[in-house]
């Protein structure tokens, strides 16, 4: 029988293991570092390193690695063995505090957006003691931050840690102003729900587009898609179920709180949701989850696709980023409690989030911008590119009362469950209440739904943390001067909600009317990465990040360039793949099929010259027309790719790739799909959408 509690965290140097392996004093010092961010003395680090190594070796490890999250979006690791030579040609296993705290990978092969050109190539990884070390593939993995020789962040974790610190500082100010003398620390909690597709490995291997791009670039629509809504929460097929079981067990070993699994809307699409954790650990765990999802799939003859839009015509995948703020005593500051209208602390934090989302729509859009996610945002399946907030009827009623000064009527609302102690204090947004909002209040947390399935959630979270911290800091500045805190806070909430209520939208975000309405409200509609990304370096944004020491101006510029460059590179790879498939496989396949048809027509005529092979002739004519068109589209795409070579500016280049290359790819695809729909399955060189989506 599976002993889950025993297996849970068995590959992790967690609190329990630390207690077992560390001397009491060392453990206490380390805890201080973890909880209060106190720097760790090298002598203590030596003891910790030794204990980690002993534990790791007992559990089969031979190597260690600093595990970090460069701007590539995936995690990086470089493994060193513990061996150290001794006399007589022997070795001992060693691991020092210095090796634990600091690593020196060569930074020059990671994207840096120009930082490495201006500074040195050397980079450092620095131990993040707030995230537990773990053993993966016989290596002790130490979560680390990654920065350049001169200290610029080259990774996704550093700004996240900085932003959590800054949110802590500003939230603590508010709590103190409100008379809270007990709380010592505030942190963000994050629960990322991860969507993914599973396809059969053998089918996958026959598709260059999936291999090189993670998404299909061609493929005619199958007779059935997701229109029957019969996959969402449907019973899980045995092969998928076996995969999910294995995945859960693997994740539990790493101390990842995998909780919920179910089928998603599109055929072959599924979801995994963990129980929330601190922002930092949730991020590390999500990175690890994505990696393990892929690895476990291999064992089952499957491939896990994390791309935001693997298949046209059915839903793509996202990652719902559930976000809240919690005190060290476990109080959720976004919990409205029994009477939200009287809960001034809640109202202040709520108002801060409302203002932050309105003031920084551009940054939220940027935080989820990627070549893959652009296919999702704006389609009728995911939140649109327009950022708005959903608060639900109950909170809207609370805010109405704040604004009007009229009484808050909760009794008439059947949804408020203030009478029964056993029920939650506040109504929750059940799954079908409003699934269309990008930023939805769901009872005691916000759910940012625009995040792409393949992205590192650090990006969305450091941006949310910083923008909310910024508003809290302004609130604190104002309230610190106030004589009567309660009425000043009430006024502040009223003023803030009044000024920023345009960002609140409880209706259907997928509708055409909303696009028009949002434009009337003056909300941004940044449909693609090339449109959004240049705003990263606006004066407003530079001032926001530098004020709170989350990013320097150099770091912001570098991030902008890395993201723009990555976008162009991805579309370039996709275009080259599409051209390769078009020229090497599709064109020859269609030509061969036409030949087959022609031969058939001749055979028929050979039997009896009087018979007119009308069907063959008609099909030949049709396919031949399409083929002529196809070769023209190949030519257009070829030229579009070449045209990019002259553009030097990253922003201009990205825009060029969107408007010329991506557009040409879509046109090429349309013709190919039409040909596929008119050919025999046997003659088409790739497994069809139907096979990919329905064969597992
Ligand atoms: P749903 O989105 O379907 O309503 P849940 O309410 O169960 O689902 O929550 C979804 C995700 O939100 C889970 O990962 C859960 O752990 C996370 N979550 C719940 N409470 C919080 C919180 N206070 N902070 C961050 N995430 C949370
Ligand atoms: Mg959800």
XYZ file of C-alpha atoms in Angstrom, residues 52-354:
303
model
C 22.867 18.338 3.363
C 25.616 16.285 1.784
C 25.295 13.491 4.373
C 21.555 13.340 3.801
C 21.939 13.511 0.022
C 24.516 10.691 -0.078
C 22.347 8.512 2.148
C 19.629 9.045 -0.421
C 21.738 8.045 -3.390
C 23.090 11.410 -4.564
C 26.596 11.726 -5.956
C 26.432 15.261 -7.340
C 25.139 18.667 -6.416
C 23.867 21.451 -8.601
C 22.781 25.036 -8.209
C 19.304 24.982 -9.664
C 18.257 28.322 -11.171
C 15.755 29.999 -13.450
C 17.437 32.018 -16.201
C 15.458 34.176 -18.603
C 15.025 31.216 -20.963
C 11.944 30.331 -18.915
C 13.130 26.845 -18.056
C 15.374 25.833 -15.190
C 19.110 25.398 -15.532
C 21.506 23.138 -13.705
C 25.195 22.271 -13.872
C 26.206 19.208 -11.930
C 29.372 18.830 -9.876
C 30.198 15.650 -8.046
C 30.981 15.688 -4.334
C 34.301 13.906 -4.949
C 37.535 15.378 -3.706
C 40.880 13.542 -4.223
C 42.824 12.249 -1.248
C 46.102 10.401 -0.873
C 46.515 6.992 -2.431
C 44.410 7.801 -5.447
C 41.193 7.743 -3.428
C 38.395 10.251 -3.061
C 36.202 11.533 -0.271
C 32.817 13.149 -0.622
C 32.920 16.846 0.232
C 30.589 19.808 0.130
C 31.452 23.154 1.712
C 29.414 26.114 2.874
C 31.039 28.171 0.152
C 29.866 25.736 -2.509
C 26.395 25.793 -1.012
C 26.126 29.573 -0.922
C 27.679 30.546 -4.214
C 28.202 29.080 -7.669
C 29.838 30.551 -10.755
C 28.212 29.385 -13.947
C 29.299 31.145 -17.102
C 26.617 33.737 -17.724
C 27.497 34.290 -21.342
C 25.322 31.514 -22.702
C 22.140 32.702 -21.036
C 19.972 35.511 -22.353
C 20.846 38.783 -20.655
C 19.465 41.420 -22.994
C 22.745 43.261 -23.360
C 23.856 43.110 -19.738
C 26.622 40.689 -20.514
C 27.905 42.842 -23.370
C 28.335 45.840 -21.130
C 29.587 43.912 -18.128
C 31.481 40.711 -17.572
C 30.480 37.313 -18.800
C 30.820 35.815 -15.358
C 27.651 35.086 -13.425
C 26.862 33.995 -9.911
C 24.239 31.761 -8.445
C 23.336 32.484 -4.847
C 21.570 30.062 -2.526
C 17.946 30.873 -1.739
C 17.475 29.313 1.703
C 13.739 30.076 1.631
C 13.217 27.226 -0.828
C 14.215 23.712 0.248
C 16.987 21.775 -1.486
C 15.968 18.470 -3.053
C 17.390 15.419 -4.808
C 16.654 14.915 -8.475
C 18.401 12.382 -10.731
C 21.078 11.613 -8.118
C 21.931 15.284 -7.675
C 21.377 17.494 -4.689
C 19.591 20.505 -6.207
C 20.031 23.814 -4.444
C 17.521 26.502 -5.422
C 19.461 29.632 -6.287
C 19.130 33.114 -7.704
C 21.250 34.008 -10.740
C 22.936 37.359 -11.277
C 25.715 38.937 -13.296
C 29.203 39.725 -11.997
C 28.020 43.234 -11.161
C 24.879 42.054 -9.427
C 22.202 42.539 -12.096
C 19.481 39.928 -11.954
C 19.708 37.497 -14.863
C 16.864 35.297 -13.710
C 13.215 35.128 -12.790
C 13.663 34.420 -9.095
C 15.617 37.516 -8.031
C 12.928 40.099 -8.831
C 10.352 37.786 -7.277
C 12.257 37.640 -3.986
C 12.835 41.388 -4.074
C 9.136 42.027 -4.760
C 8.029 39.781 -1.910
C 10.323 41.694 0.401
C 8.943 44.996 -0.786
C 5.346 43.877 -0.426
C 6.187 42.736 3.089
C 7.602 46.160 3.973
C 4.628 48.102 2.650
C 1.942 45.742 3.936
C 3.559 45.801 7.382
C 3.349 49.594 7.403
C -0.388 49.396 6.771
C -0.870 46.772 9.465
C 1.030 48.860 12.014
C -1.013 51.940 11.125
C -4.147 49.898 11.744
C -2.832 49.006 15.186
C -1.573 45.481 14.482
C 1.439 45.000 16.744
C 1.623 41.225 16.500
C 2.301 40.447 12.871
C 6.015 40.333 12.097
C 5.978 39.310 8.469
C 3.677 39.331 5.472
C 4.096 37.082 2.470
C 2.252 36.326 -0.733
C 0.608 32.975 -1.245
C 0.280 31.491 -4.702
C -1.510 28.446 -6.086
C -0.905 27.932 -9.816
C -3.366 25.646 -11.617
C -1.465 24.059 -14.488
C -3.112 23.006 -17.761
C -1.485 20.616 -20.232
C -2.098 18.297 -23.173
C -1.101 14.655 -23.497
C -0.417 13.111 -26.894
C 0.873 9.721 -27.931
C 4.655 9.700 -28.255
C 4.635 7.771 -31.568
C 2.273 10.301 -33.149
C 4.271 13.183 -31.723
C 7.469 11.880 -33.268
C 5.888 12.046 -36.701
C 5.264 15.767 -36.382
C 8.188 18.149 -36.864
C 6.038 21.053 -35.716
C 5.421 19.453 -32.332
C 9.060 18.443 -32.004
C 10.558 21.826 -32.884
C 7.818 24.231 -31.812
C 5.675 22.436 -29.257
C 2.592 23.311 -31.286
C 1.047 22.195 -34.553
C 1.623 24.543 -37.475
C -0.680 22.620 -39.800
C -3.721 20.441 -39.306
C -7.235 20.326 -40.694
C -10.047 20.438 -38.141
C -11.279 17.004 -37.100
C -14.999 16.226 -37.370
C -15.286 16.593 -33.605
C -13.625 19.159 -31.375
C -14.795 20.342 -27.978
C -18.296 21.417 -29.013
C -20.079 18.770 -26.982
C -18.336 19.894 -23.775
C -17.932 16.225 -22.982
C -14.307 16.297 -21.942
C -14.356 18.882 -19.128
C -14.415 17.001 -15.823
C -15.209 13.854 -17.811
C -14.111 10.466 -16.562
C -10.388 9.989 -17.025
C -9.203 7.326 -19.464
C -7.081 4.497 -18.001
C -3.857 5.550 -19.710
C -4.226 9.157 -18.582
C -5.258 8.037 -15.141
C -2.119 5.905 -14.817
C -0.058 8.908 -15.872
C -1.751 11.178 -13.348
C -1.227 8.664 -10.556
C 2.479 8.396 -11.325
C 2.745 12.157 -11.610
C 1.110 12.759 -8.228
C 3.440 10.311 -6.554
C 6.497 11.828 -8.161
C 5.403 15.351 -7.176
C 4.662 14.298 -3.606
C 8.225 13.005 -3.260
C 9.387 16.537 -4.015
C 7.072 17.934 -1.380
C 4.786 19.419 -4.013
C 1.219 19.619 -2.763
C -0.450 18.171 -5.866
C -4.116 18.202 -4.972
C -6.577 18.296 -7.858
C -6.547 16.605 -11.255
C -9.178 16.599 -13.928
C -9.867 16.677 -17.645
C -10.048 20.121 -19.191
C -12.245 21.556 -21.933
C -10.303 20.450 -25.033
C -9.912 16.788 -25.918
C -6.559 15.485 -24.584
C -6.323 18.474 -22.224
C -5.961 18.122 -18.460
C -5.224 20.158 -15.358
C -3.273 19.780 -12.152
C -3.723 22.128 -9.207
C -1.515 22.191 -6.123
C -2.389 23.544 -2.694
C -1.025 27.069 -2.460
C 2.317 27.945 -0.893
C 4.449 31.070 -0.512
C 5.045 32.844 -3.825
C 8.640 31.746 -4.003
C 8.093 28.080 -3.233
C 5.022 27.959 -5.470
C 7.194 29.240 -8.306
C 9.973 26.722 -7.740
C 7.421 23.961 -7.410
C 5.635 24.962 -10.578
C 8.908 24.891 -12.520
C 9.616 21.461 -11.085
C 6.052 20.327 -11.801
C 6.368 21.224 -15.480
C 9.640 19.332 -15.736
C 8.271 16.270 -13.971
C 5.089 16.322 -16.073
C 7.221 15.898 -19.172
C 9.431 13.269 -17.653
C 6.611 11.089 -16.341
C 4.872 11.312 -19.718
C 7.883 9.665 -21.331
C 7.486 6.619 -19.107
C 3.929 6.224 -20.337
C 4.719 6.525 -24.033
C 3.176 9.983 -23.970
C 4.338 13.524 -24.531
C 3.158 16.346 -22.295
C 2.608 19.562 -24.243
C 2.830 22.705 -22.135
C 2.525 25.098 -25.071
C -0.270 27.663 -24.772
C -1.797 26.721 -28.102
C -0.791 23.280 -29.347
C -3.903 22.918 -31.533
C -5.935 25.460 -33.459
C -9.676 25.268 -33.041
C -9.725 23.907 -29.505
C -8.823 25.625 -26.232
C -5.242 26.396 -25.403
C -3.617 26.018 -21.999
C -3.159 28.560 -19.274
C -2.078 28.713 -15.728
C -4.472 30.280 -13.239
C -2.314 32.155 -10.786
C -4.215 32.296 -7.486
C -2.718 35.041 -5.367
C -3.295 36.326 -1.851
C -1.398 38.030 0.958
C -0.976 36.325 4.283
C 0.542 37.236 7.669
C 3.003 35.054 9.536
C 0.059 34.112 11.797
C -1.798 32.687 8.829
C -4.268 35.554 8.466
C -5.277 36.059 4.841
C -5.436 39.823 4.314
C -7.762 39.349 1.354
C -10.311 37.476 3.422
C -13.392 39.718 3.603
C -14.521 38.093 6.869
C -18.126 38.108 8.023
C -18.720 41.762 7.440
C -16.528 43.088 4.673
C -18.198 46.500 4.842
C -16.852 46.973 8.372
C -13.516 45.324 7.641
C -11.373 48.359 6.910
C -8.194 46.319 6.637
C -9.739 44.173 3.939
C -11.150 47.201 2.145
C -7.762 48.910 2.134
C -6.034 45.898 0.640
C -8.838 45.399 -1.854
C -8.698 49.057 -2.893
C -4.933 48.764 -3.265
C -5.305 45.826 -5.651
C -8.016 47.629 -7.636
